């Protein structure tokens, strides 16, 4: 027995698996297992807490995103139709903007088209109405001119208010002119020149005795003024069409609040 014990000890010593570097193969350390398990638990808890902390931030960011940045997977039919019409309007307006700048296809006619647009500005019409009102000597003429002046002032205020609400820019990046700033016609929707031309043509057709050729020329003038604003790139087609509609509605408003001859005389005497 005493001889067998030293032999077994020698065998254990000579056994390679009993060395310290190979003990983890047969007998894994408990400390390492506990450290690994605790590390996994801590990492899992940290990931869960991080996910919980990130979820409110992501929710806040998603709530703060504007509506235009949110993708609509199922847009409505009205939205598709509106966006399609808007795209067609922009495309057609850019095609008709043949005088938007000097390099355009009709760039040489830009000055003439601008001159046609000046005939629809509010400042020349207001100045001309005031001059005619001063020189007028008949009660009927003064009544018509005073109501015309009222219509022009209402047109400037209504169009300026609608443009401030819509804040739509034209198809081309063109800065407004001095007369545009004076009449507060700085945005595209609705077209102030078109509304003024429609209102004036309807006003003259109703309150002036004109021959048929002159009546046709008056209507053509209003249409050409609206078209000129699209050709120089200041307005879209829908801006001009809406301007015609608003011009007619302004005429109907002036007809409803028409000032009588006595009221006009009282205002003229105060002035």
PDB file of C-alpha atoms in Angstrom:
ATOM      1  CA  UNK A   1       0.000   0.000   0.000  1.00  0.00           C
ATOM      2  CA  UNK A   2       2.694   2.545   0.769  1.00  0.00           C
ATOM      3  CA  UNK A   3       4.312   1.869  -2.585  1.00  0.00           C
ATOM      4  CA  UNK A   4       1.053   2.265  -4.496  1.00  0.00           C
ATOM      5  CA  UNK A   5       0.402   5.737  -3.112  1.00  0.00           C
ATOM      6  CA  UNK A   6       3.603   7.275  -4.480  1.00  0.00           C
ATOM      7  CA  UNK A   7       2.893   5.649  -7.817  1.00  0.00           C
ATOM      8  CA  UNK A   8      -0.635   7.194  -7.986  1.00  0.00           C
ATOM      9  CA  UNK A   9       0.758  10.552  -7.030  1.00  0.00           C
ATOM     10  CA  UNK A  10       3.371  10.304  -9.751  1.00  0.00           C
ATOM     11  CA  UNK A  11       0.688   9.424 -12.286  1.00  0.00           C
ATOM     12  CA  UNK A  12      -1.358  12.435 -11.242  1.00  0.00           C
ATOM     13  CA  UNK A  13       1.645  14.620 -11.632  1.00  0.00           C
ATOM     14  CA  UNK A  14       2.451  13.239 -15.048  1.00  0.00           C
ATOM     15  CA  UNK A  15      -1.172  13.596 -16.219  1.00  0.00           C
ATOM     16  CA  UNK A  16      -1.399  16.609 -18.554  1.00  0.00           C
ATOM     17  CA  UNK A  17      -5.059  17.364 -17.757  1.00  0.00           C
ATOM     18  CA  UNK A  18      -4.218  17.962 -14.112  1.00  0.00           C
ATOM     19  CA  UNK A  19      -2.106  21.023 -14.941  1.00  0.00           C
ATOM     20  CA  UNK A  20      -3.387  24.439 -13.873  1.00  0.00           C
ATOM     21  CA  UNK A  21      -3.886  25.765 -17.410  1.00  0.00           C
ATOM     22  CA  UNK A  22      -6.101  22.787 -18.300  1.00  0.00           C
ATOM     23  CA  UNK A  23      -8.251  22.706 -15.152  1.00  0.00           C
ATOM     24  CA  UNK A  24     -10.990  24.823 -16.825  1.00  0.00           C
ATOM     25  CA  UNK A  25     -11.597  22.012 -19.301  1.00  0.00           C
ATOM     26  CA  UNK A  26     -12.612  19.476 -16.683  1.00  0.00           C
ATOM     27  CA  UNK A  27     -13.594  21.687 -13.766  1.00  0.00           C
ATOM     28  CA  UNK A  28     -14.838  25.148 -14.848  1.00  0.00           C
ATOM     29  CA  UNK A  29     -14.411  27.822 -12.259  1.00  0.00           C
ATOM     30  CA  UNK A  30     -17.556  28.850 -10.444  1.00  0.00           C
ATOM     31  CA  UNK A  31     -16.404  32.430 -10.196  1.00  0.00           C
ATOM     32  CA  UNK A  32     -16.140  32.750 -13.950  1.00  0.00           C
ATOM     33  CA  UNK A  33     -19.605  31.307 -14.449  1.00  0.00           C
ATOM     34  CA  UNK A  34     -21.072  33.610 -11.854  1.00  0.00           C
ATOM     35  CA  UNK A  35     -19.242  36.582 -13.379  1.00  0.00           C
ATOM     36  CA  UNK A  36     -20.484  35.720 -16.846  1.00  0.00           C
ATOM     37  CA  UNK A  37     -24.063  35.162 -15.691  1.00  0.00           C
ATOM     38  CA  UNK A  38     -24.046  38.387 -13.692  1.00  0.00           C
ATOM     39  CA  UNK A  39     -22.543  40.225 -16.667  1.00  0.00           C
ATOM     40  CA  UNK A  40     -25.282  38.882 -18.923  1.00  0.00           C
ATOM     41  CA  UNK A  41     -27.947  39.864 -16.436  1.00  0.00           C
ATOM     42  CA  UNK A  42     -26.521  43.359 -16.067  1.00  0.00           C
ATOM     43  CA  UNK A  43     -26.206  43.788 -19.811  1.00  0.00           C
ATOM     44  CA  UNK A  44     -29.791  42.567 -20.277  1.00  0.00           C
ATOM     45  CA  UNK A  45     -31.048  44.925 -17.596  1.00  0.00           C
ATOM     46  CA  UNK A  46     -29.047  47.808 -19.081  1.00  0.00           C
ATOM     47  CA  UNK A  47     -30.443  47.054 -22.535  1.00  0.00           C
ATOM     48  CA  UNK A  48     -33.994  46.920 -21.194  1.00  0.00           C
ATOM     49  CA  UNK A  49     -33.560  50.148 -19.267  1.00  0.00           C
ATOM     50  CA  UNK A  50     -31.947  51.781 -22.321  1.00  0.00           C
ATOM     51  CA  UNK A  51     -34.841  50.666 -24.487  1.00  0.00           C
ATOM     52  CA  UNK A  52     -37.267  52.023 -21.937  1.00  0.00           C
ATOM     53  CA  UNK A  53     -35.363  55.306 -21.826  1.00  0.00           C
ATOM     54  CA  UNK A  54     -35.153  55.558 -25.603  1.00  0.00           C
ATOM     55  CA  UNK A  55     -38.802  54.784 -26.263  1.00  0.00           C
ATOM     56  CA  UNK A  56     -40.142  58.051 -24.743  1.00  0.00           C
ATOM     57  CA  UNK A  57     -37.535  60.063 -26.662  1.00  0.00           C
ATOM     58  CA  UNK A  58     -38.456  58.381 -29.926  1.00  0.00           C
ATOM     59  CA  UNK A  59     -42.111  58.919 -29.173  1.00  0.00           C
ATOM     60  CA  UNK A  60     -41.505  62.609 -28.469  1.00  0.00           C
ATOM     61  CA  UNK A  61     -39.500  62.999 -31.636  1.00  0.00           C
ATOM     62  CA  UNK A  62     -42.181  61.261 -33.680  1.00  0.00           C
ATOM     63  CA  UNK A  63     -44.788  63.504 -32.126  1.00  0.00           C
ATOM     64  CA  UNK A  64     -42.719  66.612 -32.857  1.00  0.00           C
ATOM     65  CA  UNK A  65     -42.207  65.741 -36.529  1.00  0.00           C
ATOM     66  CA  UNK A  66     -44.244  67.972 -38.859  1.00  0.00           C
ATOM     67  CA  UNK A  67     -47.006  66.455 -40.888  1.00  0.00           C
ATOM     68  CA  UNK A  68     -45.169  67.009 -44.147  1.00  0.00           C
ATOM     69  CA  UNK A  69     -42.318  64.698 -42.974  1.00  0.00           C
ATOM     70  CA  UNK A  70     -44.687  61.848 -42.083  1.00  0.00           C
ATOM     71  CA  UNK A  71     -45.191  59.286 -44.852  1.00  0.00           C
ATOM     72  CA  UNK A  72     -48.791  58.421 -45.567  1.00  0.00           C
ATOM     73  CA  UNK A  73     -49.017  54.794 -46.591  1.00  0.00           C
ATOM     74  CA  UNK A  74     -52.686  55.015 -47.551  1.00  0.00           C
ATOM     75  CA  UNK A  75     -53.384  58.525 -48.896  1.00  0.00           C
ATOM     76  CA  UNK A  76     -56.959  59.408 -49.604  1.00  0.00           C
ATOM     77  CA  UNK A  77     -58.380  59.814 -53.086  1.00  0.00           C
ATOM     78  CA  UNK A  78     -58.873  63.543 -52.482  1.00  0.00           C
ATOM     79  CA  UNK A  79     -55.238  63.929 -51.514  1.00  0.00           C
ATOM     80  CA  UNK A  80     -54.040  62.105 -54.627  1.00  0.00           C
ATOM     81  CA  UNK A  81     -56.327  64.171 -56.870  1.00  0.00           C
ATOM     82  CA  UNK A  82     -55.266  67.445 -55.232  1.00  0.00           C
ATOM     83  CA  UNK A  83     -51.549  66.650 -55.523  1.00  0.00           C
ATOM     84  CA  UNK A  84     -52.001  65.588 -59.150  1.00  0.00           C
ATOM     85  CA  UNK A  85     -53.808  68.805 -60.059  1.00  0.00           C
ATOM     86  CA  UNK A  86     -51.179  70.830 -58.209  1.00  0.00           C
ATOM     87  CA  UNK A  87     -48.388  69.111 -60.144  1.00  0.00           C
ATOM     88  CA  UNK A  88     -50.184  69.736 -63.456  1.00  0.00           C
ATOM     89  CA  UNK A  89     -50.701  73.389 -62.507  1.00  0.00           C
ATOM     90  CA  UNK A  90     -47.000  73.891 -61.722  1.00  0.00           C
ATOM     91  CA  UNK A  91     -45.879  72.091 -64.889  1.00  0.00           C
ATOM     92  CA  UNK A  92     -48.221  74.044 -67.182  1.00  0.00           C
ATOM     93  CA  UNK A  93     -47.366  77.355 -65.483  1.00  0.00           C
ATOM     94  CA  UNK A  94     -43.655  76.760 -66.037  1.00  0.00           C
ATOM     95  CA  UNK A  95     -44.279  75.907 -69.683  1.00  0.00           C
ATOM     96  CA  UNK A  96     -46.258  79.127 -70.172  1.00  0.00           C
ATOM     97  CA  UNK A  97     -43.601  81.221 -68.416  1.00  0.00           C
ATOM     98  CA  UNK A  98     -41.955  82.061 -71.739  1.00  0.00           C
ATOM     99  CA  UNK A  99     -40.982  85.566 -70.573  1.00  0.00           C
ATOM    100  CA  UNK A 100     -39.785  84.690 -67.071  1.00  0.00           C
ATOM    101  CA  UNK A 101     -36.271  85.976 -67.799  1.00  0.00           C
ATOM    102  CA  UNK A 102     -34.123  87.249 -70.639  1.00  0.00           C
ATOM    103  CA  UNK A 103     -32.887  83.763 -71.467  1.00  0.00           C
ATOM    104  CA  UNK A 104     -36.416  82.414 -72.021  1.00  0.00           C
ATOM    105  CA  UNK A 105     -37.810  81.638 -75.459  1.00  0.00           C
ATOM    106  CA  UNK A 106     -39.760  84.927 -75.533  1.00  0.00           C
ATOM    107  CA  UNK A 107     -37.298  86.888 -73.418  1.00  0.00           C
ATOM    108  CA  UNK A 108     -37.200  89.754 -75.913  1.00  0.00           C
ATOM    109  CA  UNK A 109     -40.914  90.450 -75.398  1.00  0.00           C
ATOM    110  CA  UNK A 110     -40.623  90.642 -71.603  1.00  0.00           C
ATOM    111  CA  UNK A 111     -40.741  94.453 -71.480  1.00  0.00           C
ATOM    112  CA  UNK A 112     -43.885  94.539 -73.631  1.00  0.00           C
ATOM    113  CA  UNK A 113     -45.570  91.898 -71.453  1.00  0.00           C
ATOM    114  CA  UNK A 114     -44.602  93.875 -68.345  1.00  0.00           C
ATOM    115  CA  UNK A 115     -46.150  96.976 -69.881  1.00  0.00           C
ATOM    116  CA  UNK A 116     -49.379  95.053 -70.417  1.00  0.00           C
ATOM    117  CA  UNK A 117     -49.275  93.972 -66.774  1.00  0.00           C
ATOM    118  CA  UNK A 118     -48.881  97.584 -65.611  1.00  0.00           C
ATOM    119  CA  UNK A 119     -52.327  98.318 -67.031  1.00  0.00           C
ATOM    120  CA  UNK A 120     -53.693  96.059 -64.296  1.00  0.00           C
ATOM    121  CA  UNK A 121     -51.812  97.648 -61.396  1.00  0.00           C
ATOM    122  CA  UNK A 122     -53.865  99.269 -58.685  1.00  0.00           C
ATOM    123  CA  UNK A 123     -51.791 102.462 -58.245  1.00  0.00           C
ATOM    124  CA  UNK A 124     -52.356 103.815 -61.816  1.00  0.00           C
ATOM    125  CA  UNK A 125     -56.071 103.037 -61.591  1.00  0.00           C
ATOM    126  CA  UNK A 126     -56.457 104.751 -58.202  1.00  0.00           C
ATOM    127  CA  UNK A 127     -54.499 107.798 -59.408  1.00  0.00           C
ATOM    128  CA  UNK A 128     -56.552 108.012 -62.607  1.00  0.00           C
ATOM    129  CA  UNK A 129     -59.832 107.668 -60.695  1.00  0.00           C
ATOM    130  CA  UNK A 130     -58.868 110.491 -58.322  1.00  0.00           C
ATOM    131  CA  UNK A 131     -57.938 112.768 -61.240  1.00  0.00           C
ATOM    132  CA  UNK A 132     -61.234 112.057 -63.013  1.00  0.00           C
ATOM    133  CA  UNK A 133     -63.133 112.593 -59.765  1.00  0.00           C
ATOM    134  CA  UNK A 134     -61.576 116.031 -59.311  1.00  0.00           C
ATOM    135  CA  UNK A 135     -62.396 117.054 -62.877  1.00  0.00           C
ATOM    136  CA  UNK A 136     -65.903 115.570 -62.886  1.00  0.00           C
ATOM    137  CA  UNK A 137     -68.774 118.041 -62.634  1.00  0.00           C
ATOM    138  CA  UNK A 138     -71.825 115.782 -62.856  1.00  0.00           C
ATOM    139  CA  UNK A 139     -73.487 114.003 -59.965  1.00  0.00           C
ATOM    140  CA  UNK A 140     -73.828 110.737 -61.888  1.00  0.00           C
ATOM    141  CA  UNK A 141     -70.141 110.753 -62.860  1.00  0.00           C
ATOM    142  CA  UNK A 142     -69.045 111.469 -59.304  1.00  0.00           C
ATOM    143  CA  UNK A 143     -71.233 108.673 -57.996  1.00  0.00           C
ATOM    144  CA  UNK A 144     -69.724 106.126 -60.393  1.00  0.00           C
ATOM    145  CA  UNK A 145     -66.189 107.320 -59.736  1.00  0.00           C
ATOM    146  CA  UNK A 146     -66.583 107.214 -55.942  1.00  0.00           C
ATOM    147  CA  UNK A 147     -67.860 103.647 -56.081  1.00  0.00           C
ATOM    148  CA  UNK A 148     -65.067 102.741 -58.475  1.00  0.00           C
ATOM    149  CA  UNK A 149     -62.563 104.136 -55.976  1.00  0.00           C
ATOM    150  CA  UNK A 150     -64.199 102.081 -53.233  1.00  0.00           C
ATOM    151  CA  UNK A 151     -63.973  98.953 -55.408  1.00  0.00           C
ATOM    152  CA  UNK A 152     -60.269  99.525 -56.073  1.00  0.00           C
ATOM    153  CA  UNK A 153     -59.473 100.000 -52.387  1.00  0.00           C
ATOM    154  CA  UNK A 154     -61.455  96.901 -51.443  1.00  0.00           C
ATOM    155  CA  UNK A 155     -59.649  94.908 -54.114  1.00  0.00           C
ATOM    156  CA  UNK A 156     -56.228  95.861 -52.739  1.00  0.00           C
ATOM    157  CA  UNK A 157     -57.181  95.030 -49.142  1.00  0.00           C
ATOM    158  CA  UNK A 158     -58.928  91.729 -49.933  1.00  0.00           C
ATOM    159  CA  UNK A 159     -56.187  90.432 -52.246  1.00  0.00           C
ATOM    160  CA  UNK A 160     -53.433  91.476 -49.826  1.00  0.00           C
ATOM    161  CA  UNK A 161     -55.197  89.684 -46.970  1.00  0.00           C
ATOM    162  CA  UNK A 162     -55.695  86.500 -48.996  1.00  0.00           C
ATOM    163  CA  UNK A 163     -52.085  86.516 -50.153  1.00  0.00           C
ATOM    164  CA  UNK A 164     -50.840  86.896 -46.580  1.00  0.00           C
ATOM    165  CA  UNK A 165     -52.940  83.893 -45.568  1.00  0.00           C
ATOM    166  CA  UNK A 166     -51.909  81.664 -48.487  1.00  0.00           C
ATOM    167  CA  UNK A 167     -48.261  82.820 -48.848  1.00  0.00           C
ATOM    168  CA  UNK A 168     -47.888  80.920 -52.095  1.00  0.00           C
ATOM    169  CA  UNK A 169     -44.884  81.743 -54.246  1.00  0.00           C
ATOM    170  CA  UNK A 170     -44.854  81.892 -58.006  1.00  0.00           C
ATOM    171  CA  UNK A 171     -43.459  79.213 -60.333  1.00  0.00           C
ATOM    172  CA  UNK A 172     -40.246  81.229 -60.798  1.00  0.00           C
ATOM    173  CA  UNK A 173     -38.124  83.069 -58.248  1.00  0.00           C
ATOM    174  CA  UNK A 174     -38.922  86.611 -59.393  1.00  0.00           C
ATOM    175  CA  UNK A 175     -38.770  89.566 -57.037  1.00  0.00           C
ATOM    176  CA  UNK A 176     -41.861  91.825 -57.000  1.00  0.00           C
ATOM    177  CA  UNK A 177     -41.557  95.323 -58.395  1.00  0.00           C
ATOM    178  CA  UNK A 178     -42.039  98.667 -56.688  1.00  0.00           C
ATOM    179  CA  UNK A 179     -45.697  98.923 -57.679  1.00  0.00           C
ATOM    180  CA  UNK A 180     -46.261  95.397 -56.370  1.00  0.00           C
ATOM    181  CA  UNK A 181     -44.942  96.409 -52.963  1.00  0.00           C
ATOM    182  CA  UNK A 182     -47.113  99.543 -52.952  1.00  0.00           C
ATOM    183  CA  UNK A 183     -50.240  97.499 -53.635  1.00  0.00           C
ATOM    184  CA  UNK A 184     -49.034  94.681 -51.297  1.00  0.00           C
ATOM    185  CA  UNK A 185     -49.124  92.238 -54.216  1.00  0.00           C
ATOM    186  CA  UNK A 186     -46.041  90.245 -53.149  1.00  0.00           C
ATOM    187  CA  UNK A 187     -47.337  86.648 -53.218  1.00  0.00           C
ATOM    188  CA  UNK A 188     -48.839  84.563 -56.008  1.00  0.00           C
ATOM    189  CA  UNK A 189     -52.272  83.420 -54.768  1.00  0.00           C
ATOM    190  CA  UNK A 190     -54.585  84.999 -55.804  1.00  0.00           C
ATOM    191  CA  UNK A 191     -53.335  87.120 -58.707  1.00  0.00           C
ATOM    192  CA  UNK A 192     -54.075  90.749 -57.870  1.00  0.00           C
ATOM    193  CA  UNK A 193     -53.838  91.936 -61.466  1.00  0.00           C
ATOM    194  CA  UNK A 194     -56.313  89.308 -62.617  1.00  0.00           C
ATOM    195  CA  UNK A 195     -58.827  90.119 -59.862  1.00  0.00           C
ATOM    196  CA  UNK A 196     -58.535  93.837 -60.569  1.00  0.00           C
ATOM    197  CA  UNK A 197     -58.923  93.377 -64.315  1.00  0.00           C
ATOM    198  CA  UNK A 198     -61.990  91.161 -63.868  1.00  0.00           C
ATOM    199  CA  UNK A 199     -63.568  93.570 -61.396  1.00  0.00           C
ATOM    200  CA  UNK A 200     -62.913  96.619 -63.608  1.00  0.00           C
ATOM    201  CA  UNK A 201     -64.162  94.999 -66.779  1.00  0.00           C
ATOM    202  CA  UNK A 202     -67.369  93.880 -65.078  1.00  0.00           C
ATOM    203  CA  UNK A 203     -67.794  97.301 -63.481  1.00  0.00           C
ATOM    204  CA  UNK A 204     -67.434  99.159 -66.791  1.00  0.00           C
ATOM    205  CA  UNK A 205     -69.688  96.725 -68.627  1.00  0.00           C
ATOM    206  CA  UNK A 206     -72.460  97.365 -66.094  1.00  0.00           C
ATOM    207  CA  UNK A 207     -72.149 101.117 -65.547  1.00  0.00           C
ATOM    208  CA  UNK A 208     -70.889 102.480 -68.863  1.00  0.00           C
ATOM    209  CA  UNK A 209     -72.648 102.537 -72.206  1.00  0.00           C
ATOM    210  CA  UNK A 210     -70.185 100.923 -74.595  1.00  0.00           C
ATOM    211  CA  UNK A 211     -70.419  99.639 -78.136  1.00  0.00           C
ATOM    212  CA  UNK A 212     -70.088  95.913 -78.754  1.00  0.00           C
ATOM    213  CA  UNK A 213     -66.500  96.124 -80.112  1.00  0.00           C
ATOM    214  CA  UNK A 214     -65.436  98.041 -77.006  1.00  0.00           C
ATOM    215  CA  UNK A 215     -67.134  95.497 -74.749  1.00  0.00           C
ATOM    216  CA  UNK A 216     -65.273  92.662 -76.498  1.00  0.00           C
ATOM    217  CA  UNK A 217     -61.967  94.545 -76.221  1.00  0.00           C
ATOM    218  CA  UNK A 218     -62.590  95.108 -72.516  1.00  0.00           C
ATOM    219  CA  UNK A 219     -63.051  91.390 -71.902  1.00  0.00           C
ATOM    220  CA  UNK A 220     -59.989  90.547 -74.015  1.00  0.00           C
ATOM    221  CA  UNK A 221     -57.950  93.104 -72.047  1.00  0.00           C
ATOM    222  CA  UNK A 222     -58.832  91.393 -68.763  1.00  0.00           C
ATOM    223  CA  UNK A 223     -57.858  87.991 -70.178  1.00  0.00           C
ATOM    224  CA  UNK A 224     -54.571  89.320 -71.572  1.00  0.00           C
ATOM    225  CA  UNK A 225     -53.653  90.914 -68.233  1.00  0.00           C
ATOM    226  CA  UNK A 226     -54.145  87.586 -66.486  1.00  0.00           C
ATOM    227  CA  UNK A 227     -52.176  85.714 -69.157  1.00  0.00           C
ATOM    228  CA  UNK A 228     -49.313  88.215 -68.968  1.00  0.00           C
ATOM    229  CA  UNK A 229     -48.798  87.441 -65.283  1.00  0.00           C
ATOM    230  CA  UNK A 230     -48.334  83.769 -66.120  1.00  0.00           C
ATOM    231  CA  UNK A 231     -46.012  84.524 -69.033  1.00  0.00           C
ATOM    232  CA  UNK A 232     -43.588  86.549 -66.916  1.00  0.00           C
ATOM    233  CA  UNK A 233     -43.546  83.792 -64.282  1.00  0.00           C
ATOM    234  CA  UNK A 234     -45.188  85.705 -61.417  1.00  0.00           C
ATOM    235  CA  UNK A 235     -48.313  83.547 -61.035  1.00  0.00           C
ATOM    236  CA  UNK A 236     -49.608  80.048 -61.652  1.00  0.00           C
ATOM    237  CA  UNK A 237     -52.601  79.351 -63.849  1.00  0.00           C
ATOM    238  CA  UNK A 238     -54.762  78.624 -60.803  1.00  0.00           C
ATOM    239  CA  UNK A 239     -53.681  81.938 -59.263  1.00  0.00           C
ATOM    240  CA  UNK A 240     -55.014  83.816 -62.290  1.00  0.00           C
ATOM    241  CA  UNK A 241     -58.235  81.804 -62.455  1.00  0.00           C
ATOM    242  CA  UNK A 242     -58.875  82.345 -58.757  1.00  0.00           C
ATOM    243  CA  UNK A 243     -58.111  86.042 -59.281  1.00  0.00           C
ATOM    244  CA  UNK A 244     -60.865  86.248 -61.901  1.00  0.00           C
ATOM    245  CA  UNK A 245     -63.287  84.589 -59.484  1.00  0.00           C
ATOM    246  CA  UNK A 246     -62.395  86.922 -56.615  1.00  0.00           C
ATOM    247  CA  UNK A 247     -62.647  89.922 -58.929  1.00  0.00           C
ATOM    248  CA  UNK A 248     -66.202  89.001 -59.843  1.00  0.00           C
ATOM    249  CA  UNK A 249     -67.082  88.462 -56.173  1.00  0.00           C
ATOM    250  CA  UNK A 250     -65.639  91.881 -55.331  1.00  0.00           C
ATOM    251  CA  UNK A 251     -67.808  93.451 -58.003  1.00  0.00           C
ATOM    252  CA  UNK A 252     -70.881  91.797 -56.474  1.00  0.00           C
ATOM    253  CA  UNK A 253     -69.836  93.109 -53.054  1.00  0.00           C
ATOM    254  CA  UNK A 254     -69.534  96.667 -54.365  1.00  0.00           C
ATOM    255  CA  UNK A 255     -72.967  96.352 -55.945  1.00  0.00           C
ATOM    256  CA  UNK A 256     -74.393  95.340 -52.565  1.00  0.00           C
ATOM    257  CA  UNK A 257     -72.825  98.284 -50.714  1.00  0.00           C
ATOM    258  CA  UNK A 258     -73.270 100.764 -53.564  1.00  0.00           C
ATOM    259  CA  UNK A 259     -73.044 104.349 -52.276  1.00  0.00           C
ATOM    260  CA  UNK A 260     -75.834 106.697 -53.316  1.00  0.00           C
ATOM    261  CA  UNK A 261     -75.326 110.117 -54.841  1.00  0.00           C
ATOM    262  CA  UNK A 262     -76.013 111.890 -51.526  1.00  0.00           C
ATOM    263  CA  UNK A 263     -73.427 109.756 -49.720  1.00  0.00           C
ATOM    264  CA  UNK A 264     -70.878 110.450 -52.421  1.00  0.00           C
ATOM    265  CA  UNK A 265     -71.502 114.197 -52.253  1.00  0.00           C
ATOM    266  CA  UNK A 266     -71.088 114.138 -48.484  1.00  0.00           C
ATOM    267  CA  UNK A 267     -67.776 112.301 -48.778  1.00  0.00           C
ATOM    268  CA  UNK A 268     -66.562 114.661 -51.492  1.00  0.00           C
ATOM    269  CA  UNK A 269     -67.458 117.701 -49.372  1.00  0.00           C
ATOM    270  CA  UNK A 270     -65.523 116.264 -46.401  1.00  0.00           C
ATOM    271  CA  UNK A 271     -62.551 115.549 -48.619  1.00  0.00           C
TER     272      UNK A 271
END
